[in-house]
Amino acid sequence: MLSRPKPGESEVDLLRFQSQFLKAGAAPAVQLVRGSRRRGDAHPEQLPLRDRRDVVTLHNLPDLPPALVPAPAKRARASPGHPLPEDEDPEERLSRHDQHITAVLSKIIERDTSSVAVTLPVPSGVAFPPVFHRSQERQQGKSAASGKRSIFAQEIAARRVTENRIPAAGEVVPSLDPPEGAVPSEPPSSRDKGSQFPGDSHDFHRSNLVTGKGLRSQAAEQEVQTIHEENVARLQAMDPEEILKEQQQLLAQLDPSLVAFLRSHGNALEQAGPKAAKEQSPGSPTVPVTKEEPIMSTSASESRKEDKPEPRAPALKLPMTPHKEWLHMDTVELEKLHWTQDLPPLRRQQTQERMQARFSLQGELLAPDVDLPTHLGLHHHGEEAERAGYSLQELFHLTRSQVSQQRALALHVLSQIIGRAQAGEFGDRLVGSILRLLLDAGFLFLLRFSLDDRVDGVIAAAVRALRALLVAPGDEELLDSAFSWYHGASVFPLMPSQEDKEEEGEEEEPTTEKAKKKTPEEESRPPPDLARHDVIKGLLATNLLPRLRYVLEVTCPGPSVVLDILAVLTRVARHSLESAMRVLECPRLIDTIVQEFLPTSWSPMGVGPTSSLYKVPCAAAMKLLRVLASAGRNIAARLLSSLDFRSRLCRFIAEAPQELALPPEEAEMLSTEALRLWAVVASYGQGGDLYRELYPVLMRALQTLPSELSTHPPRPLSMQRMASLLTLLTQLTLAASSTHPESTSGPAEACVSAIPSSVTWTQVSGLQPLVEPCLKQALKCLPRPDVWTALGPVPSACLLFLSAYYQAWSRQANSCPEDWLQDMERLLDELLLPLLNQPSLGRLWDSLRLCSALCNPLSCAPAPEALPSLVSLGCAGGCPPHSVAGSASPFPFLTALLSLLNTLVRIHRGLCGQLAAVLTTPGLQNYFLQCVAPGPAPQLTPCSAWALRHEYHLQYLVLSLAQKVAPLQPEPAANPALHHALALALLSRLLPGSEHLAQELLLSSVFRLEFLPENASGGPEAADFSDGLSLGNSGDPQYRRGALLVQACQDLPSIRSCYLAHCSPARGSLLTSQALYRGELLQVSSLLLPVPREPLLPTDWPFQPLIHLYHQASDTPSGLPAADSVGIATRVLQWVLLLESWRPEALGAVPPAARLARLMCVFLVDSELFRETPVQRLVAALLVRLCQPQVLPSLNLDCPLPGLTSFPDLYASFLDHFEAVSFGDHLFGALVLLPLQRRFNVTLRLALFGEHVGVLRALGLPLTQLPVPLECYTEPAEDSLALLQLYFRALVTGVLRPHWCPVLYTVVVAHVNSFIFSQDPKSSDEVKAARRSMLQKTWLLADEGLRQHLLHYKLPNSSLPEGFELYSQLPRLRQQYLQTLPTEVLQNGGFKT
């Protein structure tokens, strides 16, 4: 047995196997069966119908062929499964079924014309016979057989029909004997029948329905006429009513489509007669017509005239008269000539109804009533023809045109519309968002399909539209201008913050691991679903990157298309680390960009437009590489090690911009982007070897900076290049002080470069003398605001370099501390003190409040076209001057100045006294006061997140400077309470990526005793005095709030340890943030920050340890409390009491109901925690603060609470716990009673009196200890009938007694008394019956005390033992109302007053 072929065997082996198989003569394993296409067992007469072959059939052929020589016989083999009959010769069978052309031609028989009448031609009065046109044939109705006859044959047949007519009474009568093949007439419509038959005599000469088609003899024609005459005679013998009845029956029985077909042909016959009559020449007696007109009598025509004609459209007025001699105008189709008419008059909008938006070819929104000339090309649309412009639907339709110019034009207009929409030009003139409408309509994938077009113009228009959609105008300019700010190179990824639920649990996973793998759900989701949540992800799923690479590599488009593609790729790279990796790993994409647009040699370029960017350096390509390198350390290392990129980078930095043989602006931008790329690479501790090679170039550039700064006016591009150079030197200086990473436990990205930086301190120690003159020259422009604004980020970059320089200097082990301390003092005396004393600097401090995003939330409001699925910074049209990123913003310079001051103070403590004056600046104080003022939290949008991050940097640096200065100042000149309030506010606002700042605030500022001046200035005594005034009694001195506050201040170190253990950020995120802010470059993994979905800490972070303790106790199966639960609860309650007393604005974002819910968690942890004395005192003090008259009205338990799904559910578990472990604890009972106030939801009271009645036995809180007034429970009267019945049942059954639950007994008696004596006429019958029944039962009560309370209740009074006052005698109204009870009830109860 032969074996199957194995992998690796060649064709020679297969041939050898074949020869062995043939020699063996074995049976094959597979037998090939050919299916027959003929059905040999079919009947011969049915063969033509069942034969599936493509055969040629001719009609009207005789059955028997002539006696001619047949075609050559064919031999065939019978198909398997279809054997031939034994008595039939195969050759004869094949000959019988043969449809070959030779066999067909052999069957031609001459037509018999012996019975055909010969007619003479009709004489004509013209020299030549009239020429008939094809339009005549179109006017006729096609018969069933007309489709297989030529136009000429149909015309001749129609002419013969006309010639055979018999004229009578001046009318053209159709012939009774039409020739074979005449076009049959259509039957008259039902409308015509109804108007012809009844009551009139008719002269029918021919049937319009029966034509005799298919009959071959003249007797058949006579038979048709006989049938027609019988039908006419039958119709004439019928009454009109019978005719109409039969007509209705026919219409009911026939198919509606058949009726419509007959009526349409009847209308065509009616119109054919007048048209043929108009074509007759006036001199000729008869003119041949192509269609018979129904002959009617005068009465019939009169009856037709009496019918009201159906309303028709007005006659079409054309600007010219079409002639049939014109090409393709032989048949005038009026409906297709509507576009040649004049436009209808423009309608004026008289109402406020919405109209369809129309746009010009430049993307401008046209007003509904604008009247534009037609030569502008804005009226080529069908709908609303009088209005100029095109709607989005029409433009979408035009993008699918077969004409490439139309597709390109539509895409161009759509891109213009998108650009104007993002710029905010449409404002509120449109309803809804254009971008959202376009994306919902599939515009994203329309662009992707257009990129696959073969026409270069369509591809260019699609790329332009894609750039307009993805790249928001102003975003890149904003990010580029902030590159040299304090940590300005670190940016948030431009990706949606609302991720899917599957990704919410992956926050702790390193970003690199996320980029390297995809979830199966994401891989299987179609691109439309991805694009609905994230436009960039949806585009990447459609293989956008390979297509863009093909366009760049193969089609070689023009400069504008190249720049658009590079801008799109840059936007994709800013999306996330995953997107940047896909751009980097796209085959040949980066290779093509580097080789074509970053060459090392090129032809000199002049000023002006260029025809091609290929083999010419392009700044946009360098920027793309810089954005890619910012995404991660690995990407930067791969870029440096591939494509000979080091030499290319040296090529563009070694020469000055004016020597690059490029246009001046392009040369400046290219040099700037090259420096920025090097700075990004240096921020990872890489590229240090380039510094040694380019050291002379950098020194020469530094030496020219002061002279360039002195030129007026400063050039913006030159300022950006100088700032980028200073930022590069800053990173190189930090690299010189970086140390080897201690461990490899961090993310994988942080351990790629384990080699220490190749830059040493000796190589950068000589940079300071070159940078200080630049700073001095820049500070000379501070008094001149216009020149200062033009300098851009250069002064900030100088200050940041000095800060990094002194930080690196202080880290050198072999340097003398005296040297850097003396140099710092010199810098302070020569530069910083004169700067701090300048009045112009005060102007910058004063402008903080004007440019703040916290103080002016509208400056960072989202753009009108902002979409959740397409993130943009919303900087269309440029940032406002008075904003964080505006031209007049003081944040970049002041943040850099504070960074330098912090560095100096941290190294040289002796400078604190001289620099403390910064904290007392009036502008800074006013700015802080507005930042801590109560108000809603700032809305977190991509633009506000970017601006707030830089604003928080300034606030943190001020607080860091304040906490360094505070211990060394015996009398603080600044306001420490304000700084403490700012620290608390900043801690709850910090965004992801600032974990190091949050940790430092917890360590140094938030729990710092120096920031609590109330402790040393009579704060505890003032608290006791305030409580004494409000509560009316002093109480135990040890339980007073003042003593608790003093103890809390003494326990601040323990409180800080507690919060550091529960509120510190995750370790991985904290290490990444620390490496970035401390300048540990070898541990920086990426310059992309986490997505800012929400602040690092929740607004109720002071309660976080308590919430963790509650969840930990709930998750413990045995119910045992966590270790040191008493200490955690005590520390949290101490800190919350301190904030409630001295920093109430810090808890302003936590509603009182949420605070109450957090206090309830203390009692739900276990059964013993609330019994601890410190916990009891602190909870009591907090409960008193919560029940203050100014706080109590804002206690709302019906609104949604943060971190709580349902307060009624929490209250139900609270009641269960109280019933189980409280043992009548009064503090526990006070918390149970607080939600039972009358203004709260009745569900809470129903839960107590319906499901937890046992609580009433232990709820013994005295009336004098009730934290809120008793009237909060008794007013207004209860209106819930179910609850009132539960109240009455609790009283009658003895479950609720005054010595068990005095508070609720008073409340229930008050509500039941109000109900039984209520006489509201609007009450329903059910309520009236329940009231009367309850009153009767009250009158019949055996408990005389309860009966007396319910009938004689007067007013609540907590000072009385019962809790309410009673009437000594029933009022007259109550007595009269009791008289309405039945007599037997009054007698049984004994009426007493």
Tab-separated table of C-alpha atoms in Angstrom, residues 1038-1371:
chain	number	residue	atom	x	y	z
A	1038	GLN	CA	-13.537	66.335	79.245
A	1039	TYR	CA	-16.264	65.792	76.668
A	1040	ARG	CA	-16.194	69.297	75.274
A	1041	ARG	CA	-15.172	69.854	71.715
A	1042	GLY	CA	-12.216	72.046	72.709
A	1043	ALA	CA	-10.542	69.228	74.599
A	1044	LEU	CA	-11.106	66.874	71.679
A	1045	LEU	CA	-9.498	69.374	69.286
A	1046	VAL	CA	-6.466	69.781	71.532
A	1047	GLN	CA	-6.043	66.034	71.667
A	1048	ALA	CA	-6.398	65.817	67.884
A	1049	CYS	CA	-3.617	68.373	67.387
A	1050	GLN	CA	-1.377	66.366	69.688
A	1051	ASP	CA	-2.125	63.194	67.706
A	1052	LEU	CA	-1.371	64.704	64.274
A	1053	PRO	CA	1.631	62.390	63.651
A	1054	SER	CA	-0.558	59.335	64.290
A	1055	ILE	CA	-3.307	60.773	62.133
A	1056	ARG	CA	-0.817	61.325	59.318
A	1057	SER	CA	0.420	57.742	59.562
A	1058	CYS	CA	-3.132	56.479	59.365
A	1059	TYR	CA	-3.891	58.434	56.205
A	1060	LEU	CA	-0.566	57.597	54.604
A	1061	ALA	CA	-1.443	53.942	55.026
A	1062	HIS	CA	-4.911	54.246	53.491
A	1063	CYS	CA	-4.770	57.191	51.059
A	1064	SER	CA	-1.348	56.851	49.461
A	1065	PRO	CA	-1.343	56.189	45.699
A	1066	ALA	CA	-0.508	52.799	44.254
A	1067	ARG	CA	3.173	51.949	44.511
A	1068	GLY	CA	3.771	51.565	40.778
A	1069	SER	CA	2.192	54.890	39.917
A	1070	LEU	CA	3.961	56.569	42.829
A	1071	LEU	CA	7.408	55.365	41.724
A	1072	THR	CA	6.789	56.521	38.155
A	1073	SER	CA	5.675	59.956	39.324
A	1074	GLN	CA	8.576	60.282	41.754
A	1075	ALA	CA	11.121	59.516	39.029
A	1076	LEU	CA	9.588	62.205	36.830
A	1077	TYR	CA	9.435	64.965	39.448
A	1078	ARG	CA	12.722	64.182	41.157
A	1079	GLY	CA	14.677	64.127	37.910
A	1080	GLU	CA	15.656	60.458	38.164
A	1081	LEU	CA	15.863	60.078	34.398
A	1082	LEU	CA	17.015	56.468	34.333
A	1083	GLN	CA	13.740	55.421	35.968
A	1084	VAL	CA	11.414	57.466	33.751
A	1085	SER	CA	9.445	55.083	31.563
A	1086	SER	CA	7.324	57.473	29.516
A	1087	LEU	CA	6.371	61.101	29.148
A	1088	LEU	CA	2.741	60.109	28.584
A	1089	LEU	CA	0.716	60.560	31.756
A	1090	PRO	CA	-2.241	58.354	32.761
A	1091	VAL	CA	-5.638	59.207	31.343
A	1092	PRO	CA	-7.295	61.827	33.630
A	1093	ARG	CA	-10.582	60.055	34.253
A	1094	GLU	CA	-10.984	61.475	37.774
A	1095	PRO	CA	-8.864	63.021	40.548
A	1096	LEU	CA	-6.463	60.836	42.481
A	1097	LEU	CA	-8.442	61.039	45.727
A	1098	PRO	CA	-12.234	61.209	46.099
A	1099	THR	CA	-13.896	64.250	47.562
A	1100	ASP	CA	-14.610	62.346	50.800
A	1101	TRP	CA	-11.012	61.264	51.274
A	1102	PRO	CA	-11.043	62.199	55.015
A	1103	PHE	CA	-13.462	59.271	55.525
A	1104	GLN	CA	-11.480	56.815	53.370
A	1105	PRO	CA	-9.812	54.866	56.225
A	1106	LEU	CA	-13.183	54.478	57.912
A	1107	ILE	CA	-14.770	53.212	54.691
A	1108	HIS	CA	-11.895	50.770	54.206
A	1109	LEU	CA	-12.405	49.543	57.764
A	1110	TYR	CA	-16.129	49.045	57.117
A	1111	HIS	CA	-15.532	47.071	53.916
A	1112	GLN	CA	-12.822	45.002	55.556
A	1113	ALA	CA	-15.136	44.109	58.417
A	1114	SER	CA	-17.956	43.291	55.983
A	1115	ASP	CA	-15.694	41.003	53.961
A	1116	THR	CA	-14.422	39.120	57.006
A	1117	PRO	CA	-16.435	35.883	57.279
A	1118	SER	CA	-16.119	35.632	61.048
A	1119	GLY	CA	-17.140	39.229	61.498
A	1120	LEU	CA	-14.063	40.035	63.563
A	1121	PRO	CA	-12.836	43.636	63.297
A	1122	ALA	CA	-9.556	44.496	61.695
A	1123	ALA	CA	-6.472	45.016	63.796
A	1124	ASP	CA	-6.325	48.393	65.514
A	1125	SER	CA	-9.846	49.250	64.359
A	1126	VAL	CA	-10.294	51.477	67.408
A	1127	GLY	CA	-7.161	53.435	66.550
A	1128	ILE	CA	-8.153	53.873	62.899
A	1129	ALA	CA	-11.673	54.997	63.777
A	1130	THR	CA	-10.370	57.363	66.441
A	1131	ARG	CA	-7.831	58.972	64.100
A	1132	VAL	CA	-10.381	59.433	61.346
A	1133	LEU	CA	-12.964	60.931	63.676
A	1134	GLN	CA	-10.351	63.260	65.178
A	1135	TRP	CA	-9.322	64.526	61.749
A	1136	VAL	CA	-12.919	64.965	60.601
A	1137	LEU	CA	-13.773	66.867	63.789
A	1138	LEU	CA	-10.753	69.103	63.260
A	1139	LEU	CA	-11.832	69.845	59.682
A	1140	GLU	CA	-15.451	70.411	60.711
A	1141	SER	CA	-14.340	72.900	63.337
A	1142	TRP	CA	-11.528	74.827	61.653
A	1143	ARG	CA	-11.622	73.931	57.924
A	1144	PRO	CA	-15.315	73.441	57.081
A	1145	GLU	CA	-14.699	74.394	53.438
A	1146	ALA	CA	-12.542	71.255	53.052
A	1147	LEU	CA	-15.670	69.145	53.571
A	1148	GLY	CA	-17.888	71.390	51.502
A	1149	ALA	CA	-17.893	68.902	48.626
A	1150	VAL	CA	-19.200	66.153	50.945
A	1151	PRO	CA	-22.941	66.668	51.533
A	1152	PRO	CA	-24.228	66.345	55.112
A	1153	ALA	CA	-26.162	63.203	54.217
A	1154	ALA	CA	-22.939	61.551	53.045
A	1155	ARG	CA	-21.245	62.554	56.279
A	1156	LEU	CA	-24.117	60.988	58.238
A	1157	ALA	CA	-23.759	57.778	56.238
A	1158	ARG	CA	-20.021	57.678	57.001
A	1159	LEU	CA	-20.719	58.107	60.723
A	1160	MET	CA	-23.169	55.209	60.569
A	1161	CYS	CA	-20.337	53.042	59.253
A	1162	VAL	CA	-18.626	53.377	62.667
A	1163	PHE	CA	-21.519	51.487	64.269
A	1164	LEU	CA	-21.672	48.896	61.487
A	1165	VAL	CA	-18.034	47.791	61.771
A	1166	ASP	CA	-18.624	45.499	64.741
A	1167	SER	CA	-20.576	45.256	67.954
A	1168	GLU	CA	-18.018	46.822	70.279
A	1169	LEU	CA	-16.336	49.671	68.396
A	1170	PHE	CA	-19.037	52.252	69.089
A	1171	ARG	CA	-18.822	51.528	72.828
A	1172	GLU	CA	-15.232	52.785	73.068
A	1173	THR	CA	-15.094	56.055	74.978
A	1174	PRO	CA	-12.981	58.026	72.443
A	1175	VAL	CA	-15.245	56.910	69.638
A	1176	GLN	CA	-18.363	57.830	71.629
A	1177	ARG	CA	-17.064	61.339	72.376
A	1178	LEU	CA	-15.966	62.042	68.835
A	1179	VAL	CA	-19.159	60.732	67.217
A	1180	ALA	CA	-21.258	62.763	69.644
A	1181	ALA	CA	-19.296	65.906	68.830
A	1182	LEU	CA	-19.660	65.284	65.076
A	1183	LEU	CA	-23.376	64.590	65.457
A	1184	VAL	CA	-23.811	67.918	67.206
A	1185	ARG	CA	-22.024	69.654	64.333
A	1186	LEU	CA	-24.251	67.859	61.860
A	1187	CYS	CA	-27.410	68.950	63.673
A	1188	GLN	CA	-26.585	72.640	63.819
A	1189	PRO	CA	-29.409	74.925	62.655
A	1190	GLN	CA	-27.327	76.183	59.716
A	1191	VAL	CA	-26.427	72.633	58.603
A	1192	LEU	CA	-29.630	70.718	59.299
A	1193	PRO	CA	-31.695	72.224	56.428
A	1194	SER	CA	-29.103	70.994	53.928
A	1195	LEU	CA	-29.399	67.421	55.211
A	1196	ASN	CA	-31.151	65.704	52.307
A	1197	LEU	CA	-31.471	61.929	52.423
A	1198	ASP	CA	-33.488	61.622	49.215
A	1199	CYS	CA	-30.801	62.706	46.747
A	1200	PRO	CA	-28.130	60.310	45.406
A	1201	LEU	CA	-25.101	60.165	47.667
A	1202	PRO	CA	-21.518	59.600	46.463
A	1203	GLY	CA	-20.292	56.108	47.184
A	1204	LEU	CA	-23.728	54.914	48.311
A	1205	THR	CA	-26.217	53.039	46.169
A	1206	SER	CA	-29.252	53.454	48.417
A	1207	PHE	CA	-29.638	55.164	51.784
A	1208	PRO	CA	-32.823	53.192	52.668
A	1209	ASP	CA	-30.846	49.947	52.323
A	1210	LEU	CA	-28.094	51.317	54.548
A	1211	TYR	CA	-30.698	52.423	57.077
A	1212	ALA	CA	-32.338	48.995	57.061
A	1213	SER	CA	-29.030	47.306	57.892
A	1214	PHE	CA	-28.445	50.011	60.484
A	1215	LEU	CA	-31.773	49.112	62.162
A	1216	ASP	CA	-30.875	45.416	62.127
A	1217	HIS	CA	-27.547	46.159	63.771
A	1218	PHE	CA	-29.173	48.423	66.376
A	1219	GLU	CA	-31.736	45.787	67.255
A	1220	ALA	CA	-28.999	43.182	67.621
A	1221	VAL	CA	-26.148	44.886	69.500
A	1222	SER	CA	-27.175	48.345	70.694
A	1223	PHE	CA	-28.592	47.460	74.141
A	1224	GLY	CA	-30.289	50.827	74.236
A	1225	ASP	CA	-27.191	52.934	73.548
A	1226	HIS	CA	-28.330	56.537	73.443
A	1227	LEU	CA	-25.819	57.709	70.813
A	1228	PHE	CA	-26.760	54.798	68.603
A	1229	GLY	CA	-30.409	55.669	69.141
A	1230	ALA	CA	-29.845	59.314	68.228
A	1231	LEU	CA	-28.475	58.240	64.849
A	1232	VAL	CA	-31.489	55.956	64.394
A	1233	LEU	CA	-33.902	58.800	65.127
A	1234	LEU	CA	-32.207	61.402	62.937
A	1235	PRO	CA	-33.494	60.032	59.561
A	1236	LEU	CA	-37.039	59.708	60.934
A	1237	GLN	CA	-37.797	63.406	60.655
A	1238	ARG	CA	-41.055	64.284	58.948
A	1239	ARG	CA	-39.427	65.939	55.899
A	1240	PHE	CA	-37.543	62.797	54.926
A	1241	ASN	CA	-38.858	59.940	52.847
A	1242	VAL	CA	-41.688	57.949	54.391
A	1243	THR	CA	-39.887	54.747	53.397
A	1244	LEU	CA	-37.523	55.151	56.332
A	1245	ARG	CA	-40.394	55.420	58.843
A	1246	LEU	CA	-42.231	52.514	57.234
A	1247	ALA	CA	-39.079	50.399	57.577
A	1248	LEU	CA	-38.989	51.043	61.309
A	1249	PHE	CA	-42.699	50.600	62.133
A	1250	GLY	CA	-43.302	47.845	59.615
A	1251	GLU	CA	-40.260	45.539	59.590
A	1252	HIS	CA	-38.232	46.543	62.648
A	1253	VAL	CA	-40.832	47.154	65.355
A	1254	GLY	CA	-38.530	45.514	67.893
A	1255	VAL	CA	-36.281	48.558	67.711
A	1256	LEU	CA	-38.940	50.527	69.638
A	1257	ARG	CA	-38.263	48.442	72.742
A	1258	ALA	CA	-34.625	49.638	72.971
A	1259	LEU	CA	-34.913	53.154	71.592
A	1260	GLY	CA	-34.928	54.852	74.978
A	1261	LEU	CA	-33.228	58.161	74.101
A	1262	PRO	CA	-34.633	60.863	76.454
A	1263	LEU	CA	-36.324	63.877	74.954
A	1264	THR	CA	-33.718	66.147	76.497
A	1265	GLN	CA	-30.891	64.441	74.553
A	1266	LEU	CA	-32.578	64.635	71.176
A	1267	PRO	CA	-30.090	66.501	68.928
A	1268	VAL	CA	-32.772	68.187	66.814
A	1269	PRO	CA	-35.974	70.030	67.809
A	1270	LEU	CA	-39.006	67.836	68.413
A	1271	GLU	CA	-41.008	69.876	65.905
A	1272	CYS	CA	-38.908	68.371	63.108
A	1273	TYR	CA	-40.762	65.089	63.796
A	1274	THR	CA	-44.291	66.352	64.502
A	1275	GLU	CA	-44.712	68.954	61.770
A	1276	PRO	CA	-46.334	68.854	59.313
A	1277	ALA	CA	-49.035	66.275	59.925
A	1278	GLU	CA	-48.442	62.812	58.524
A	1279	ASP	CA	-50.368	62.102	55.309
A	1280	SER	CA	-49.415	58.457	54.697
A	1281	LEU	CA	-52.423	56.316	55.593
A	1282	ALA	CA	-50.349	53.133	55.759
A	1283	LEU	CA	-47.902	54.708	58.202
A	1284	LEU	CA	-50.727	56.151	60.333
A	1285	GLN	CA	-52.288	52.725	60.615
A	1286	LEU	CA	-48.910	51.324	61.682
A	1287	TYR	CA	-48.646	54.141	64.230
A	1288	PHE	CA	-52.054	53.304	65.693
A	1289	ARG	CA	-51.356	49.584	65.753
A	1290	ALA	CA	-48.058	50.172	67.615
A	1291	LEU	CA	-49.905	52.222	70.235
A	1292	VAL	CA	-52.827	49.862	70.658
A	1293	THR	CA	-50.733	46.688	70.821
A	1294	GLY	CA	-48.400	48.199	73.411
A	1295	VAL	CA	-45.285	47.921	71.266
A	1296	LEU	CA	-44.721	51.660	71.584
A	1297	ARG	CA	-44.748	52.910	75.174
A	1298	PRO	CA	-43.635	56.231	76.643
A	1299	HIS	CA	-41.041	54.765	79.026
A	1300	TRP	CA	-39.566	52.555	76.262
A	1301	CYS	CA	-39.343	55.095	73.445
A	1302	PRO	CA	-40.363	58.563	74.661
A	1303	VAL	CA	-39.420	60.402	71.496
A	1304	LEU	CA	-41.377	58.278	69.046
A	1305	TYR	CA	-44.283	57.919	71.481
A	1306	THR	CA	-44.692	61.677	71.446
A	1307	VAL	CA	-44.380	61.799	67.685
A	1308	VAL	CA	-46.901	59.010	67.083
A	1309	VAL	CA	-49.460	60.471	69.517
A	1310	ALA	CA	-49.190	63.841	67.810
A	1311	HIS	CA	-49.733	62.416	64.315
A	1312	VAL	CA	-52.589	60.085	65.324
A	1313	ASN	CA	-54.361	62.913	67.176
A	1314	SER	CA	-54.000	65.202	64.189
A	1315	PHE	CA	-55.390	62.507	61.895
A	1316	ILE	CA	-58.463	61.444	63.879
A	1317	PHE	CA	-59.594	65.040	64.418
A	1318	SER	CA	-58.770	66.234	60.902
A	1319	GLN	CA	-61.786	67.419	58.901
A	1320	ASP	CA	-60.236	68.007	55.505
A	1321	PRO	CA	-63.074	68.000	52.954
A	1322	LYS	CA	-60.665	67.005	50.156
A	1323	SER	CA	-59.879	63.657	51.724
A	1324	SER	CA	-60.838	60.532	49.841
A	1325	ASP	CA	-63.540	58.163	51.016
A	1326	GLU	CA	-60.912	55.633	52.061
A	1327	VAL	CA	-59.168	58.151	54.268
A	1328	LYS	CA	-62.458	59.330	55.765
A	1329	ALA	CA	-63.491	55.777	56.571
A	1330	ALA	CA	-60.074	55.022	58.125
A	1331	ARG	CA	-60.239	58.220	60.173
A	1332	ARG	CA	-63.693	57.437	61.494
A	1333	SER	CA	-62.747	53.852	62.310
A	1334	MET	CA	-59.601	54.974	64.125
A	1335	LEU	CA	-61.565	57.514	66.118
A	1336	GLN	CA	-64.125	54.900	67.152
A	1337	LYS	CA	-61.363	52.522	68.211
A	1338	THR	CA	-59.676	55.332	70.155
A	1339	TRP	CA	-62.925	56.078	71.948
A	1340	LEU	CA	-63.324	52.415	72.857
A	1341	LEU	CA	-59.733	51.960	74.128
A	1342	ALA	CA	-59.427	50.179	77.462
A	1343	ASP	CA	-56.110	51.899	78.255
A	1344	GLU	CA	-57.352	55.080	79.830
A	1345	GLY	CA	-53.934	56.778	79.707
A	1346	LEU	CA	-53.459	56.172	76.002
A	1347	ARG	CA	-57.067	57.197	75.348
A	1348	GLN	CA	-56.523	60.403	77.272
A	1349	HIS	CA	-53.314	61.160	75.341
A	1350	LEU	CA	-54.866	60.600	71.931
A	1351	LEU	CA	-57.966	62.641	72.609
A	1352	HIS	CA	-56.511	65.490	74.718
A	1353	TYR	CA	-53.167	66.007	72.938
A	1354	LYS	CA	-52.382	69.721	72.504
A	1355	LEU	CA	-48.741	70.617	71.649
A	1356	PRO	CA	-45.288	68.978	71.827
A	1357	ASN	CA	-43.147	70.085	74.741
A	1358	SER	CA	-39.855	68.311	75.365
A	1359	SER	CA	-39.468	69.806	78.822
A	1360	LEU	CA	-42.462	67.833	80.166
A	1361	PRO	CA	-42.070	64.205	81.178
A	1362	GLU	CA	-44.683	63.078	78.653
A	1363	GLY	CA	-43.164	65.239	75.910
A	1364	PHE	CA	-46.403	67.061	75.122
A	1365	GLU	CA	-49.121	69.182	76.650
A	1366	LEU	CA	-52.738	68.025	77.149
A	1367	TYR	CA	-56.050	69.831	77.147
A	1368	SER	CA	-57.687	69.841	80.525
A	1369	GLN	CA	-61.011	69.828	78.715
A	1370	LEU	CA	-61.728	68.919	75.132
A	1371	PRO	CA	-62.259	71.909	72.859
